[in-house]
């Protein structure tokens, strides 16, 4: 079975631009969460989605938004990019919103110049 | 306000010996604690977890201990193997009936030497 897949794997943008990151969960998983990992830190929670509804949001500005599609895949959008948005963006999936564990993808490495 | 702390950024252990990774937390609302392992250029991989109502969980070479009164948990790896060399993240879960999120520590880099 395929794991959580994310695209693209690497991305370079300039300040002020917009970016869209994509995630396909494990087959049968209905919940997708997004995490941001800055170099030297642990992953930080951004969003949780379940059945196309936002179920949780972390302490991130409104420049960050996401959505989930009927096939349970998800997009993370970041507007007006700042240098500080440079990070590894991780997508995680689980069957339900409250699960013992999350399965993570390999992430999208975003560099903002 | 860092609610989950891993105070040792790195640890070096000889092959065959025990590795002990530590984690402290501050929020009493955490209901599950998890350990993830991360290799470079890969996402975190789930290793082992423990419910907040238990004090020990074992899975093969990996054992997690939880001391709720001290708000401390530890991961024991016995015996350590070179393939265990990776960054280990401690994570704590907060959940409601309809949502949950993980709060991660900053990680401990484990190096298992020959």
Coordinates of C-alpha atoms in Angstrom, one line a residue:
Chain A
X1 CA 0.0 0.0 0.0
X2 CA 1.2 3.5 -0.8
X3 CA 2.0 5.7 2.1
X4 CA 1.3 9.4 2.5
X5 CA 2.5 11.2 -0.7
X6 CA 3.4 14.8 -0.9
X7 CA 4.2 17.0 -3.9
X8 CA 6.4 18.7 -4.8
X9 CA 9.4 17.4 -2.8
X10 CA 11.3 20.7 -3.1
X11 CA 10.2 24.2 -4.0
X12 CA 11.9 27.6 -4.2
X13 CA 9.9 30.8 -4.1
X14 CA 10.5 34.5 -3.5
X15 CA 9.1 36.7 -0.9
X16 CA 5.5 37.8 -1.6
X17 CA 4.7 34.8 -3.8
X18 CA 2.0 32.2 -3.2
X19 CA 2.6 28.5 -2.9
X20 CA 0.3 25.4 -3.0
X21 CA 1.5 22.1 -1.4
X22 CA -0.4 18.8 -2.1
X23 CA -0.9 15.7 -0.1
X24 CA -2.6 12.3 -0.7
X25 CA -3.3 10.3 2.4
X26 CA -3.1 6.6 2.9
X27 CA -6.0 4.8 1.2
X28 CA -8.8 4.6 3.7
X29 CA -7.6 7.5 5.8
X30 CA -10.1 10.3 6.1
X31 CA -8.2 12.8 8.2
X32 CA -5.3 14.9 7.0
X33 CA -3.1 17.1 9.2
X34 CA -0.4 19.6 8.2
X35 CA 2.7 20.4 10.2
X36 CA 5.6 22.9 9.7
X37 CA 9.1 21.9 10.7
X38 CA 11.6 24.7 10.9
X39 CA 15.3 23.7 10.9
X40 CA 16.3 22.6 14.4
X41 CA 12.8 22.4 15.7
X42 CA 10.1 19.8 16.0
X43 CA 7.1 19.8 13.7
X44 CA 4.4 22.4 14.6
X45 CA 0.7 21.8 14.0
X46 CA -1.0 23.9 11.4
X47 CA -4.3 22.3 10.4
X48 CA -6.4 19.2 10.8
X49 CA -9.1 18.3 8.3
X50 CA -11.7 15.5 8.3
X51 CA -14.4 14.9 5.7
X52 CA -13.6 18.3 4.1
X53 CA -14.1 20.2 7.3
X54 CA -11.5 22.0 9.3
X55 CA -11.3 20.4 12.7
X56 CA -8.3 22.2 14.2
X57 CA -6.0 25.1 13.5
X58 CA -2.7 25.9 15.1
X59 CA -1.2 29.3 15.8
X60 CA -0.5 30.4 12.3
X61 CA -1.5 33.6 10.5
X62 CA -4.4 33.8 8.0
X63 CA -1.9 33.7 5.2
X64 CA -2.0 29.9 5.8
X65 CA -5.1 28.1 4.5
X66 CA -6.0 24.6 3.5
X67 CA -8.7 22.5 2.1
X68 CA -9.6 18.8 1.7
X69 CA -11.2 17.3 -1.3
X70 CA -13.9 14.5 -1.6
X71 CA -11.1 11.9 -2.3
X72 CA -9.5 13.0 1.1
X73 CA -6.5 14.6 -0.6
X74 CA -5.5 18.0 0.7
X75 CA -3.8 21.2 -0.3
X76 CA -2.0 23.7 1.9
X77 CA -1.8 27.3 0.6
X78 CA 0.5 30.0 1.8
X79 CA 0.1 33.6 0.6
X80 CA 2.5 36.5 0.7
X81 CA 5.4 34.3 1.5
X82 CA 8.0 35.5 4.1
X83 CA 11.5 34.4 4.6
X84 CA 10.4 32.8 7.9
X85 CA 8.1 30.4 6.0
X86 CA 11.1 28.5 4.8
X87 CA 10.6 25.1 6.3
X88 CA 9.7 21.4 5.8
X89 CA 6.0 21.0 5.4
X90 CA 4.7 17.7 6.5
X91 CA 1.4 16.1 5.8
X92 CA 0.1 13.3 8.1
X93 CA -2.9 11.1 7.7
X94 CA -5.0 8.9 10.0
X95 CA -8.3 7.1 9.8
X96 CA -10.2 9.4 12.1
X97 CA -9.6 12.7 13.8
X98 CA -8.5 11.1 17.1
X99 CA -6.0 8.3 16.5
X100 CA -3.3 6.8 18.4
X101 CA -0.8 7.6 15.7
X102 CA -0.3 9.7 12.6
X103 CA 1.4 8.5 9.4
X104 CA 3.7 11.2 7.9
X105 CA 4.7 11.9 4.4
X106 CA 8.3 12.8 3.5
X107 CA 7.4 16.4 3.3
X108 CA 7.9 19.4 1.0
X109 CA 11.0 21.5 1.6
X110 CA 10.1 25.1 0.9
X111 CA 12.8 27.7 0.5
X112 CA 11.7 31.4 0.4
X113 CA 14.4 33.7 -1.0
Chain B
X1 CA 5.9 28.4 25.8
X2 CA 7.4 25.0 25.0
X3 CA 5.0 22.3 26.4
X4 CA 7.2 19.4 25.3
X5 CA 10.9 19.5 25.9
X6 CA 13.8 17.3 24.9
X7 CA 16.7 18.7 26.8
X8 CA 19.4 16.6 25.2
X9 CA 20.0 17.6 21.5
X10 CA 22.3 14.6 21.0
X11 CA 23.3 11.2 22.4
X12 CA 26.0 8.8 21.5
X13 CA 25.7 5.1 22.5
X14 CA 27.8 2.0 21.7
X15 CA 26.2 -0.7 19.7
X16 CA 24.6 -3.3 22.0
X17 CA 24.2 -0.9 24.9
X18 CA 21.0 0.8 26.1
X19 CA 19.9 4.1 24.7
X20 CA 17.7 6.3 27.0
X21 CA 16.0 9.3 25.5
X22 CA 14.2 11.7 27.8
X23 CA 11.2 14.0 27.4
X24 CA 9.5 16.4 29.8
X25 CA 6.1 18.0 29.4
X26 CA 4.1 20.7 31.2
X27 CA 0.5 20.3 30.0
X28 CA -1.6 17.9 32.1
X29 CA -4.3 17.7 29.3
X30 CA -2.1 15.5 27.1
X31 CA -3.8 12.1 26.8
X32 CA -1.2 10.2 24.7
X33 CA 2.5 10.3 24.3
X34 CA 4.3 9.1 21.2
X35 CA 7.9 8.7 19.9
X36 CA 8.8 9.2 16.3
X37 CA 12.0 8.5 14.5
X38 CA 13.2 10.6 11.6
X39 CA 15.9 10.0 9.0
X40 CA 17.2 12.8 6.8
X41 CA 14.9 13.5 3.8
X42 CA 12.1 11.4 5.2
X43 CA 9.0 12.1 7.3
X44 CA 8.8 11.1 10.9
X45 CA 8.0 7.4 11.4
X46 CA 5.9 6.2 14.4
X47 CA 7.8 4.1 16.9
X48 CA 5.8 3.6 20.0
X49 CA 3.2 5.3 22.1
X50 CA 1.7 5.2 25.6
X51 CA -1.6 6.3 27.0
X52 CA -1.6 8.8 29.9
X53 CA -3.3 6.2 32.1
X54 CA -0.4 3.7 31.8
X55 CA 3.2 3.8 33.0
X56 CA 4.9 1.5 30.6
X57 CA 4.6 0.1 27.1
X58 CA 6.9 -2.3 25.4
X59 CA 7.4 -3.2 21.8
X60 CA 10.4 -5.4 21.0
X61 CA 13.6 -3.5 21.7
X62 CA 11.6 -0.3 22.5
X63 CA 10.1 0.5 25.9
X64 CA 8.5 3.8 26.9
X65 CA 8.1 4.8 30.5
X66 CA 5.7 7.5 31.7
X67 CA 6.0 9.2 35.1
X68 CA 2.9 11.4 35.4
X69 CA 3.8 12.9 38.7
X70 CA 7.1 14.1 37.3
X71 CA 5.6 14.9 33.9
X72 CA 8.4 12.9 32.4
X73 CA 8.7 10.1 29.8
X74 CA 11.6 8.2 28.5
X75 CA 12.3 5.8 25.6
X76 CA 14.6 2.9 26.2
X77 CA 16.2 1.1 23.2
X78 CA 17.8 -2.3 24.1
X79 CA 20.1 -3.3 22.5
X80 CA 21.0 -0.3 20.4
X81 CA 21.9 -1.0 16.8
X82 CA 23.6 1.2 14.2
X83 CA 20.3 1.4 12.2
X84 CA 18.8 3.2 15.2
X85 CA 20.9 6.3 14.5
X86 CA 18.4 9.0 13.7
X87 CA 16.6 12.0 15.3
X88 CA 14.0 11.0 17.8
X89 CA 11.0 13.2 18.5
X90 CA 8.8 13.0 21.6
X91 CA 5.2 14.1 20.9
X92 CA 2.2 14.6 23.1
X93 CA -1.4 14.5 21.9
X94 CA -4.3 16.7 23.0
X95 CA -7.7 15.5 21.8
X96 CA -11.3 16.5 22.0
X97 CA -14.1 14.2 20.8
X98 CA -13.7 15.4 17.2
X99 CA -10.1 16.7 16.8
X100 CA -6.6 16.1 17.9
X101 CA -3.1 17.5 17.5
X102 CA 0.4 16.6 18.4
X103 CA 2.9 18.9 20.1
X104 CA 6.5 17.9 19.4
X105 CA 9.7 18.3 21.2
X106 CA 12.8 19.6 19.4
X107 CA 14.3 16.2 19.0
X108 CA 17.3 14.2 20.1
X109 CA 19.9 13.0 17.6
X110 CA 21.0 9.4 18.5
X111 CA 24.2 8.1 17.2
X112 CA 24.9 4.4 17.7
X113 CA 28.6 3.7 17.3
X114 CA 30.3 0.4 16.5

